[in-house]
């Protein structure tokens, strides 16, 4: 069960990361990309409260993952 939950969390965070990639594609400065992504992720609790809960609960355990937000 834990592995399937882990995979689901990675997938959800990867989808969020893909959205961030799309919304910051026109930015060249890595600092601007980070700032914009940080702001958008901060707004996640209003736009997608369930994913926000997942990120807060399980996100830190995925910092070293090769999927989700970690590679970004």
CSV table of C-alpha atoms in Angstrom, one decimal:
chain,number,residue,atom,x,y,z
A,1,UNK,CA,0.0,0.0,0.0
A,2,UNK,CA,2.8,2.4,0.9
A,3,UNK,CA,4.5,2.0,-2.5
A,4,UNK,CA,1.3,2.7,-4.4
A,5,UNK,CA,0.7,5.8,-2.3
A,6,UNK,CA,4.3,6.9,-2.9
A,7,UNK,CA,3.8,6.5,-6.6
A,8,UNK,CA,0.5,8.4,-6.6
A,9,UNK,CA,2.2,11.3,-4.7
A,10,UNK,CA,5.1,11.4,-7.1
A,11,UNK,CA,2.6,11.5,-10.0
A,12,UNK,CA,0.6,14.3,-8.5
A,13,UNK,CA,3.7,16.3,-7.8
A,14,UNK,CA,5.0,15.6,-11.3
A,15,UNK,CA,1.8,17.0,-12.8
A,16,UNK,CA,2.1,20.1,-10.6
A,17,UNK,CA,5.7,20.4,-11.7
A,18,UNK,CA,4.7,20.1,-15.4
A,19,UNK,CA,2.2,23.0,-14.8
A,20,UNK,CA,5.0,25.1,-13.2
A,21,UNK,CA,7.2,24.3,-16.2
A,22,UNK,CA,4.6,25.5,-18.6
A,23,UNK,CA,3.8,28.7,-16.6
A,24,UNK,CA,7.5,29.6,-16.4
A,25,UNK,CA,8.6,28.5,-19.8
A,26,UNK,CA,9.1,32.1,-21.0
A,27,UNK,CA,11.4,33.0,-18.1
A,28,UNK,CA,15.2,32.8,-18.6
A,29,UNK,CA,16.4,33.8,-15.2
A,30,UNK,CA,16.6,30.8,-12.8
A,31,UNK,CA,15.8,33.1,-9.9
A,32,UNK,CA,12.6,34.3,-11.6
A,33,UNK,CA,11.6,30.7,-12.4
A,34,UNK,CA,12.1,29.8,-8.7
A,35,UNK,CA,10.2,32.8,-7.4
A,36,UNK,CA,7.3,32.3,-9.8
A,37,UNK,CA,7.1,28.6,-9.1
A,38,UNK,CA,7.3,29.3,-5.3
A,39,UNK,CA,4.4,31.8,-5.6
A,40,UNK,CA,2.3,29.4,-7.7
A,41,UNK,CA,2.9,26.6,-5.3
A,42,UNK,CA,2.0,28.9,-2.4
A,43,UNK,CA,-1.4,29.5,-4.1
A,44,UNK,CA,-1.9,25.7,-4.5
A,45,UNK,CA,-4.0,25.5,-1.3
A,46,UNK,CA,-6.6,27.7,-3.0
A,47,UNK,CA,-6.5,26.2,-6.4
A,48,UNK,CA,-6.1,22.5,-5.5
A,49,UNK,CA,-6.5,21.9,-1.8
A,50,UNK,CA,-6.2,18.1,-2.0
A,51,UNK,CA,-2.9,18.3,-3.8
A,52,UNK,CA,-1.8,20.9,-1.3
A,53,UNK,CA,-2.5,18.5,1.6
A,54,UNK,CA,-0.5,15.8,-0.2
A,55,UNK,CA,2.4,18.1,-0.7
A,56,UNK,CA,2.5,19.2,2.9
A,57,UNK,CA,2.0,15.7,4.2
A,58,UNK,CA,4.3,13.7,1.9
A,59,UNK,CA,6.3,16.1,-0.1
A,60,UNK,CA,9.3,16.4,2.2
A,61,UNK,CA,9.9,12.7,2.0
A,62,UNK,CA,10.2,13.0,-1.8
A,63,UNK,CA,13.0,15.6,-1.8
A,64,UNK,CA,15.5,13.1,-3.2
A,65,UNK,CA,13.1,11.6,-5.8
A,66,UNK,CA,13.9,11.7,-9.5
A,67,UNK,CA,10.2,12.6,-10.1
A,68,UNK,CA,7.9,15.2,-8.9
A,69,UNK,CA,9.2,18.6,-7.9
A,70,UNK,CA,12.7,17.5,-6.7
A,71,UNK,CA,14.3,17.5,-10.2
A,72,UNK,CA,12.9,21.0,-10.8
